[in-house]
Each structure stands twice: as C-alpha cells, then as structure tokens.
Coordinates of C-alpha atoms and ligand atoms in Angstrom, one line a residue:
X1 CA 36.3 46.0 -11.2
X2 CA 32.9 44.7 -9.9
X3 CA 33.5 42.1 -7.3
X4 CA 31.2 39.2 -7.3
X5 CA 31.9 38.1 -3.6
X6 CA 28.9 37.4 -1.8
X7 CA 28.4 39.3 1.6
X8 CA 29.2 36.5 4.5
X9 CA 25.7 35.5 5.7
X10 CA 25.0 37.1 9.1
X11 CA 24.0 34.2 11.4
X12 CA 20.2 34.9 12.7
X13 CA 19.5 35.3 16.3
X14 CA 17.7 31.6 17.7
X15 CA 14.0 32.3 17.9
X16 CA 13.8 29.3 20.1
X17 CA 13.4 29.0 24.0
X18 CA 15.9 27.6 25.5
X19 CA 14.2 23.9 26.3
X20 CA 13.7 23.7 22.2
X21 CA 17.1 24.8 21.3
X22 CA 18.7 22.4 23.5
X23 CA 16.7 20.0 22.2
X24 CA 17.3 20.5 18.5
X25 CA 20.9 21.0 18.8
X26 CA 20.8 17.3 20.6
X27 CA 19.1 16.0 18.1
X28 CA 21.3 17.3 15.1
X29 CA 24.2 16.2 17.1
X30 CA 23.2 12.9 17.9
X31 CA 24.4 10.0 15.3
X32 CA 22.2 9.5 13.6
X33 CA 21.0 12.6 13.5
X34 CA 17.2 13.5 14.0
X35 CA 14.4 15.9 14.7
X36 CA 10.9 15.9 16.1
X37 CA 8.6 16.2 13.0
X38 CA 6.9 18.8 15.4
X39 CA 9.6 21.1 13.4
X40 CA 7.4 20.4 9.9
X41 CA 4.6 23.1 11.6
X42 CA 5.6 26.5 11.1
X43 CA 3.5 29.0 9.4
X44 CA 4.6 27.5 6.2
X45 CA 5.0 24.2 7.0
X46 CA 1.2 24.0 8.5
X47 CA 0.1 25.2 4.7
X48 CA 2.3 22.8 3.0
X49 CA 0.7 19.8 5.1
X50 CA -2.8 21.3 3.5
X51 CA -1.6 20.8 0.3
X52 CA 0.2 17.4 0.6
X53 CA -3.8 16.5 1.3
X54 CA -4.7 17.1 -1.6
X55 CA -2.4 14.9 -3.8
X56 CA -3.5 12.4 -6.1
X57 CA -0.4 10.1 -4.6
X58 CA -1.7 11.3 -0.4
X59 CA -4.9 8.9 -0.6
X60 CA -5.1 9.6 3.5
X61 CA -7.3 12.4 3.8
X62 CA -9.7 11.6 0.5
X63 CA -9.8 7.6 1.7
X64 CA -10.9 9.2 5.5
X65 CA -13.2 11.2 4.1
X66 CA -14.9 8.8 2.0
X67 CA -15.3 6.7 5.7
X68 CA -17.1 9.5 7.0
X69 CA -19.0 10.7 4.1
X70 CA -20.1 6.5 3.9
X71 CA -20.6 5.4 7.3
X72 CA -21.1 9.4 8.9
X73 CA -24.8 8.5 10.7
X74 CA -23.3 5.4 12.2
X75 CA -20.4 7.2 13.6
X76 CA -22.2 10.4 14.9
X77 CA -24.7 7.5 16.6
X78 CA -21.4 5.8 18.2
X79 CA -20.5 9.4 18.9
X80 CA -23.8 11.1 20.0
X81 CA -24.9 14.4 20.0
X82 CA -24.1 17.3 22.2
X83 CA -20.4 16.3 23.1
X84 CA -17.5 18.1 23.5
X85 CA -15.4 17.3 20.6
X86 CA -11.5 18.7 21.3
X87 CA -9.8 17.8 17.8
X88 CA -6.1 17.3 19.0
X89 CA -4.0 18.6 15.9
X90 CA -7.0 20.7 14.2
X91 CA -5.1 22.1 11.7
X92 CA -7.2 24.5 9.3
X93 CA -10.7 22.5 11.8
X94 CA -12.1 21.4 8.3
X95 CA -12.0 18.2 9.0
X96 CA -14.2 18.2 12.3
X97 CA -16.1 21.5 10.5
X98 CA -17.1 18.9 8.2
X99 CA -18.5 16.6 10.8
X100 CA -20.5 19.3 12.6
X101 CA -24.0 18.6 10.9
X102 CA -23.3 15.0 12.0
X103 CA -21.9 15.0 15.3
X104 CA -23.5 18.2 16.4
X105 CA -21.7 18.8 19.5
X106 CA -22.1 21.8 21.7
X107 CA -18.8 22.9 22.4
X108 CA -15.4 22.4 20.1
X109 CA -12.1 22.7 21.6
X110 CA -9.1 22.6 18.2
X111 CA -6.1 21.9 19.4
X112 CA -3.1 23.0 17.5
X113 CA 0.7 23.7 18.1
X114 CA 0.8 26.3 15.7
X115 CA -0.9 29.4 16.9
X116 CA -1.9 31.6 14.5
X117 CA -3.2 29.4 11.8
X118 CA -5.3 28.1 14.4
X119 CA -6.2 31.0 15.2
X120 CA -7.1 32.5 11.6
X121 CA -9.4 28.5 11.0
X122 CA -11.4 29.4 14.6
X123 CA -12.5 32.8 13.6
X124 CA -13.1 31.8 10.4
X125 CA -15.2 29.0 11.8
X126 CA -16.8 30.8 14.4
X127 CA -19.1 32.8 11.9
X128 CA -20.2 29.8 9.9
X129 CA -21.4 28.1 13.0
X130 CA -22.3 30.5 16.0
X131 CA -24.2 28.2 18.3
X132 CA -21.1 25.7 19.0
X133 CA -19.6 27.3 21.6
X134 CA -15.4 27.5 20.4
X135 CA -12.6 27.4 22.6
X136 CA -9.4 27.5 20.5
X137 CA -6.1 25.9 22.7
X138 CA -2.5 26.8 21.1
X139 CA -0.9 23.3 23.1
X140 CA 2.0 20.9 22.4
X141 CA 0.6 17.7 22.5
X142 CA 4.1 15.5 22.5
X143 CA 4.3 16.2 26.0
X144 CA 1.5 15.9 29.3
X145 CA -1.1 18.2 29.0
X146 CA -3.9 19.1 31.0
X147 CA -6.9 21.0 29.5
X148 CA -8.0 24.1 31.2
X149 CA -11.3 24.4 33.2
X150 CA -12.9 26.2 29.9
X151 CA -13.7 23.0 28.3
X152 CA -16.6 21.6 29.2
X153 CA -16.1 18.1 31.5
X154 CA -19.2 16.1 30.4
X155 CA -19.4 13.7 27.6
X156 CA -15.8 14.8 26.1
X157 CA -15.1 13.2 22.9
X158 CA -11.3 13.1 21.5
X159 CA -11.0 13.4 17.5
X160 CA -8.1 12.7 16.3
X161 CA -8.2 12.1 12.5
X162 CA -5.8 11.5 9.6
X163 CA -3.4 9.5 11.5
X164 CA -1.3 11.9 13.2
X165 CA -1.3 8.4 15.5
X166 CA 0.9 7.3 13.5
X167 CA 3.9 9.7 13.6
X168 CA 4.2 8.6 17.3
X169 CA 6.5 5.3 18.1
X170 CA 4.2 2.6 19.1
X171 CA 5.6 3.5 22.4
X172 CA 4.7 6.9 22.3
X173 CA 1.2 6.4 20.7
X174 CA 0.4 4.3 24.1
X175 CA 1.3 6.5 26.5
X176 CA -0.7 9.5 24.3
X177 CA -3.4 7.8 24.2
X178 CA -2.9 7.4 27.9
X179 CA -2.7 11.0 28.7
X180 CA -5.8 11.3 26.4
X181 CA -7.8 8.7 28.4
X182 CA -6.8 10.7 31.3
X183 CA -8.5 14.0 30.0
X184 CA -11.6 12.2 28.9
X185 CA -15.0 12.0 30.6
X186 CA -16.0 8.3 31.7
X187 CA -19.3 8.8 29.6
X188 CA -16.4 10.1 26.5
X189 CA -14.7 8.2 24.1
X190 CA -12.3 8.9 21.1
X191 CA -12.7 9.2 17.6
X192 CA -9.4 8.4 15.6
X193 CA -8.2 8.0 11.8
X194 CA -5.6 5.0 11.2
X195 CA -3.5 4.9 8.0
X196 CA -3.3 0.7 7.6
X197 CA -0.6 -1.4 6.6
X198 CA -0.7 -1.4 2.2
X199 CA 1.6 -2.3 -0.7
X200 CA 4.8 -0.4 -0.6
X201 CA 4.6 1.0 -3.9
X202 CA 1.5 3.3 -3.1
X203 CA 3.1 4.2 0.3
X204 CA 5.9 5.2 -1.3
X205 CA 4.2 7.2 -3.8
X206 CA 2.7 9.2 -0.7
X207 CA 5.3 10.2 0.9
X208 CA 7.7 11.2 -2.5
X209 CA 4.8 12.9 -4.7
X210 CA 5.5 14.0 -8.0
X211 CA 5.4 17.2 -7.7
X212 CA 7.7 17.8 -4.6
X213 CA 5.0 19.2 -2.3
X214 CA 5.9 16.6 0.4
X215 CA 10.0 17.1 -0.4
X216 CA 9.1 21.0 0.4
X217 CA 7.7 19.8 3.4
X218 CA 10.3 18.4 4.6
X219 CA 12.9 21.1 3.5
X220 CA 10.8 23.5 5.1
X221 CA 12.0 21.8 8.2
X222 CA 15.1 22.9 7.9
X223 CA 14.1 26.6 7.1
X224 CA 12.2 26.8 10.7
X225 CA 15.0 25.1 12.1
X226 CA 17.6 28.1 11.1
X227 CA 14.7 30.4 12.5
X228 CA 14.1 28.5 15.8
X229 CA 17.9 27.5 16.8
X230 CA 19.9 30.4 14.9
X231 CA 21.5 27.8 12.1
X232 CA 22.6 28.1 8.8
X233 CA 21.2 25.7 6.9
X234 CA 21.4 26.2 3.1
X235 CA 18.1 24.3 2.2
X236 CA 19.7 23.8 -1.2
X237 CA 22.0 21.2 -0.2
X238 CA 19.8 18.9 1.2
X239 CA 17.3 16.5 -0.7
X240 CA 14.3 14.9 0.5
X241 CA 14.4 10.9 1.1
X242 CA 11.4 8.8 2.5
X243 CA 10.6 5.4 2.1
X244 CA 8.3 1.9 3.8
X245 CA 10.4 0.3 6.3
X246 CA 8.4 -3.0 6.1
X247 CA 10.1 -4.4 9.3
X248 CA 8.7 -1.5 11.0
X249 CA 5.6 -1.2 9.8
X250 CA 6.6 2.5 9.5
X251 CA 7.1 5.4 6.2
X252 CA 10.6 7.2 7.1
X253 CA 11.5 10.5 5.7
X254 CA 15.3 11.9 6.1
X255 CA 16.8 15.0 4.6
X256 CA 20.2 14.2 3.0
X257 CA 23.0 16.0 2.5
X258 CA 23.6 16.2 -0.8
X259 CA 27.6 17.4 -0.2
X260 CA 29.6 17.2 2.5
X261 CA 29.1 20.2 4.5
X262 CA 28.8 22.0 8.0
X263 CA 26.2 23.5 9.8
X264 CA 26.9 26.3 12.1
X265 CA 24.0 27.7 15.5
X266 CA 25.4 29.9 18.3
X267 CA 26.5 27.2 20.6
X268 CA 27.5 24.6 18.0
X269 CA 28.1 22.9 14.9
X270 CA 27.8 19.2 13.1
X271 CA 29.8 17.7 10.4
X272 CA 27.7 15.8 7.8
X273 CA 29.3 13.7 5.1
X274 CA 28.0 14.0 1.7
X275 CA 24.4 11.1 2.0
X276 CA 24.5 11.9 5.5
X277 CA 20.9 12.1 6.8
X278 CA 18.8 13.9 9.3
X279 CA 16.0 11.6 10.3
X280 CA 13.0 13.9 10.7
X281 CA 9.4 11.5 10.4
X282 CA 8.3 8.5 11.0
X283 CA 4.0 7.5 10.1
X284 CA 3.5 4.4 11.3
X285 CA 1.0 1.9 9.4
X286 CA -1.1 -0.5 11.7
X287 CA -3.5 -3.5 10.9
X288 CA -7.3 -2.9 12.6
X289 CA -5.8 -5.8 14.8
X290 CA -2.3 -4.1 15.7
X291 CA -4.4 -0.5 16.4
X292 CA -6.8 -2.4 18.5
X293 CA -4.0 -3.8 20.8
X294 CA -2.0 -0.6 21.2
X295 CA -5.8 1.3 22.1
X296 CA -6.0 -1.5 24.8
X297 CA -2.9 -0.6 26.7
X298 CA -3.5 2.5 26.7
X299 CA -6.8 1.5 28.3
X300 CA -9.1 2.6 25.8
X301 CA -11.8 -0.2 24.7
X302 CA -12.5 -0.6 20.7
X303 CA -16.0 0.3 19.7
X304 CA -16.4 0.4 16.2
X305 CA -14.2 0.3 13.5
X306 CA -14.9 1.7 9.6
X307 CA -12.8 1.1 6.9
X308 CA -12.9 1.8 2.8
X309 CA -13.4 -1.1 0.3
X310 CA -9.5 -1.8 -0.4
X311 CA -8.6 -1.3 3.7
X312 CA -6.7 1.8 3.2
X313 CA -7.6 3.5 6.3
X314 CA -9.4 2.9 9.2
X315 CA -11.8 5.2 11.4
X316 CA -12.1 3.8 14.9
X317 CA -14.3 4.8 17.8
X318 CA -13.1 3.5 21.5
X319 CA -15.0 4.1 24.8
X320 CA -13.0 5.3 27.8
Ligands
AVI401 C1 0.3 14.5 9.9 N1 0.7 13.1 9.5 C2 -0.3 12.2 9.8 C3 1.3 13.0 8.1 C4 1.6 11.6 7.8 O1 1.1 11.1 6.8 O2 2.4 11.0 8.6 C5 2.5 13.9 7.9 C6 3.1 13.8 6.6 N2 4.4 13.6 6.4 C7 4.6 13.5 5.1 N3 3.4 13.6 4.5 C8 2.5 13.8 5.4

C-alpha cells in the first residue's frame, strides 16, 4: 500500500542575526503578540508593497502624485535646485525619479532596508540619468543612523514620501524626525508625504483590497519570518485583519490565527488560540494641524503644505 504520510517538515536554519532573532521571538512571545512591519520588506514583500500602489482601493500613492504632478514648480521652488535629496525608504526610487526634472538635485542618496532591490532600482536609474551623481545606502532607519562622509553635506534635503511617517508611533515619528534633523544641513529641509485623517469606510478599503494584494502582504510576513528566525509558520492558517482605530487615529493590520495552533523556532515556541492575533502594522492618519505639531517637536519648522481637493493626503515641506 501507498502511504499518504507527509514527510515531517525539517525546521529551516534562522537566517537572522542574533539582535533580530531575539527580537522577533520577543515579540511573538509577548501578549499580545507583535512584529516590526520592518518584517513586510523581503524580496517579495518589497514587490508586493509596489503593487498594493497601484490599487484602485490604495488612493496614497495616486492622491501624492496628483500633489506633485499639481503643485510640482512650487515645491521644487520651496525645494531648490542642486540639493542633495537622500529619499529615506526609496523603494523601486520612482517616486523621487519622478521628481528629478523638477527638483534637479546634484546628488541622490536612496535609502532602503532591503538591499538588492535597491540595488537592481539604482542601476537601473543610473543610466536614465547620468549626471546626478548616485550613492545607494542599504540602512535600517528604525534605529540611529548616521550617513557616511559620501553624501554630500551642503544643502541636504530629506524626502520622505507616501507616508512611511505614519507606520511610526507618534512617539517614534518625533524622535525620527529628530535623528533626521540631526543629519540635515542648516541651509536643508525635508520633504514628506502625510496620509490625513478620512472616513473609515475608504481607509478601510485600503488596507483590506479586493483582491488580497495587501492580505499577501501581510502573510508574506510570516513567510520571511520562518526564513529570518527558523519558524514554522504554515501561512495557511493565518488570515489577514486590518481595520481604522478612530481613537488612535491609526489603520491596524494583525494576522489571525485561524485555528488553534503552535509555532515552533530553535529556541522556542508560542501557543495561539484559534482568533489569536499577531499585531504586525500600524499607519497612522494625521490632520495638517496634528503633522505640524509632531514636525515641531522634533524641531523641524513647517514650510509649505499641499494637499488634493478632498484632503486626502498632504505633501509638507519643513526647514531645519
Ligand atoms: C509603507 N506604508 C506607508 C504603507 C502604509 O500605508 O502604511 C504600508 C502598507 N501597509 C498596508 N498597505 C500599505
């Protein structure tokens, strides 16, 4: 007879160092349980967030764009030419790429935690425009960080678009924004996209698309999780959950276990009961009032401030 036993999965060896295993395994251990939503940017991950952009329900990046397509010469005269822009979070660059014809600045510094797509955007880049000097920076941002002597000191000017602000605590988003303020040039500034407060309903929508690009996302998580600490996760038994938690001016998204269950990593294991969730994002929504307040403590002045016609999103420019 056949036997239909599946082979016991062998438990991967953790990719992880040992300061990001640690701090995984506290976080799934913690009650409740949670992750940084650093973990959403693996290889994968990084091309899922690409896609998410461009969802009907994700209005983010179009409503940005439409600010900087509409108001563009205004911002690259708040801006000025020549600066060194260092996008912090570049992503695939095409944001700032976009801007280049605009803000023509001399030397562009992306920023990314995930090496090689970087990488892949910058060369890529490179060839389309050969006269801004590139420096490309593989750097975790949710700790200090000091940029290295290749980037140009003079007239350095942060962008940091599509509201990556807002997956930082309040808290958190002060005291980056101080570490930021630190880096910049007195004659710099910083040019940042903020997702505003809306109706629930659309916010909603955002963060649980139709189609499940954002729920893959999020799973995904839990698929670079098993590579970085040496789990076993079955992705299959957990569901994507996010929702506006208006108290908190702030989208959550959990993964929940959709059974009870056990996940097993080389130097532990957690329990979770069936609707037991792992907390893994949090984008917070701000007023142009609220943004304007947490860019003051962390000693940045407001400049200029563009929004769309319904006050979906905001782009802000603050001197140092
Ligand atoms: C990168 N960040 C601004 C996105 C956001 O909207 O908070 C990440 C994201 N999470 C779910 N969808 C998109």
């Amino acid at each position: 007879s056949v036997s239909s036993a599946a082979p016991a999965r062998a438990a991967p060896a953790p990719q992880g160092d040992r300061a990001t295993i640690a701090e995984i395994a506290a976080g799934l251990l913690a009650r409740p349980a949670a992750t940084s939503p650093k973990y959403l940017y693996d290889s994968l991950g990084s091309k899922l967030f690409e896609a998410i952009c461009e969802l009907p329900e994700y209005y983010p990046t179009r409503t940005e764009a439409a600010i900087f397509a509409r108001h563009g010469e205004d911002i690259a005269r708040h801006v000025q030419p020549g600066s060194t822009l260092i996008d912090l979070g570049a992503g695939n660059c095409a944001k700032a790429a976009g801007l280049f014809p605009l803000l023509r600045p001399r030397q562009y510094v992306p920023i990314d935690i995930s090496r090689d797509f970087l990488n892949e955007a910058v060369s890529r880049l490179q060839q389309r425009f050969p006269d801004i000097a590139m420096n490309a920076l593989a750097l975790d941002l949710s700790g200090p960080f000091v940029l290295p002597p290749a980037v140009e000191q003079q007239r350095r000017v942060f962008f940091y678009p599509g509201s990556s602000i807002g997956n930082f605590a309040p808290h958190e988003a002060i005291a980056f924004l101080r570490r930021v303020r630190e880096n910049t040039s007195r004659d710099g500034g910083l040019l940042i996209g903020v997702d505003l407060v809306k109706d629930a309903a659309v916010l909603d929508a955002a963060y649980d698309d139709a189609i499940g690009v954002t729920a893959a996302f999020n799973l995904n998580m839990l698929r670079h999780l098993n590579h970085l600490l040496g789990a076993d996760f079955d992705v299959r038994q957990w569901q994507h959950v996010a929702f506006f938690h208006a108290e908190e001016s702030r989208i959550e998204m959990h993964l929940e276990a959709r059974a009870a269950l056990t996940v097993r990593w080389p130097d532990g294991e957690r329990r979770f009961a069936r609707g037991e969730r792992i907390h893994t994002e949090d984008s917070y929504k701000y007023t142009p009032d609220s943004f304007a307040d947490v860019l003051a403590q962390a000693g940045f002045a407001t400049d200029a401030v563009w929004t769309d016609d319904a006050g979906w999103f905001a782009v802000i420019h603050a001197r140092a």
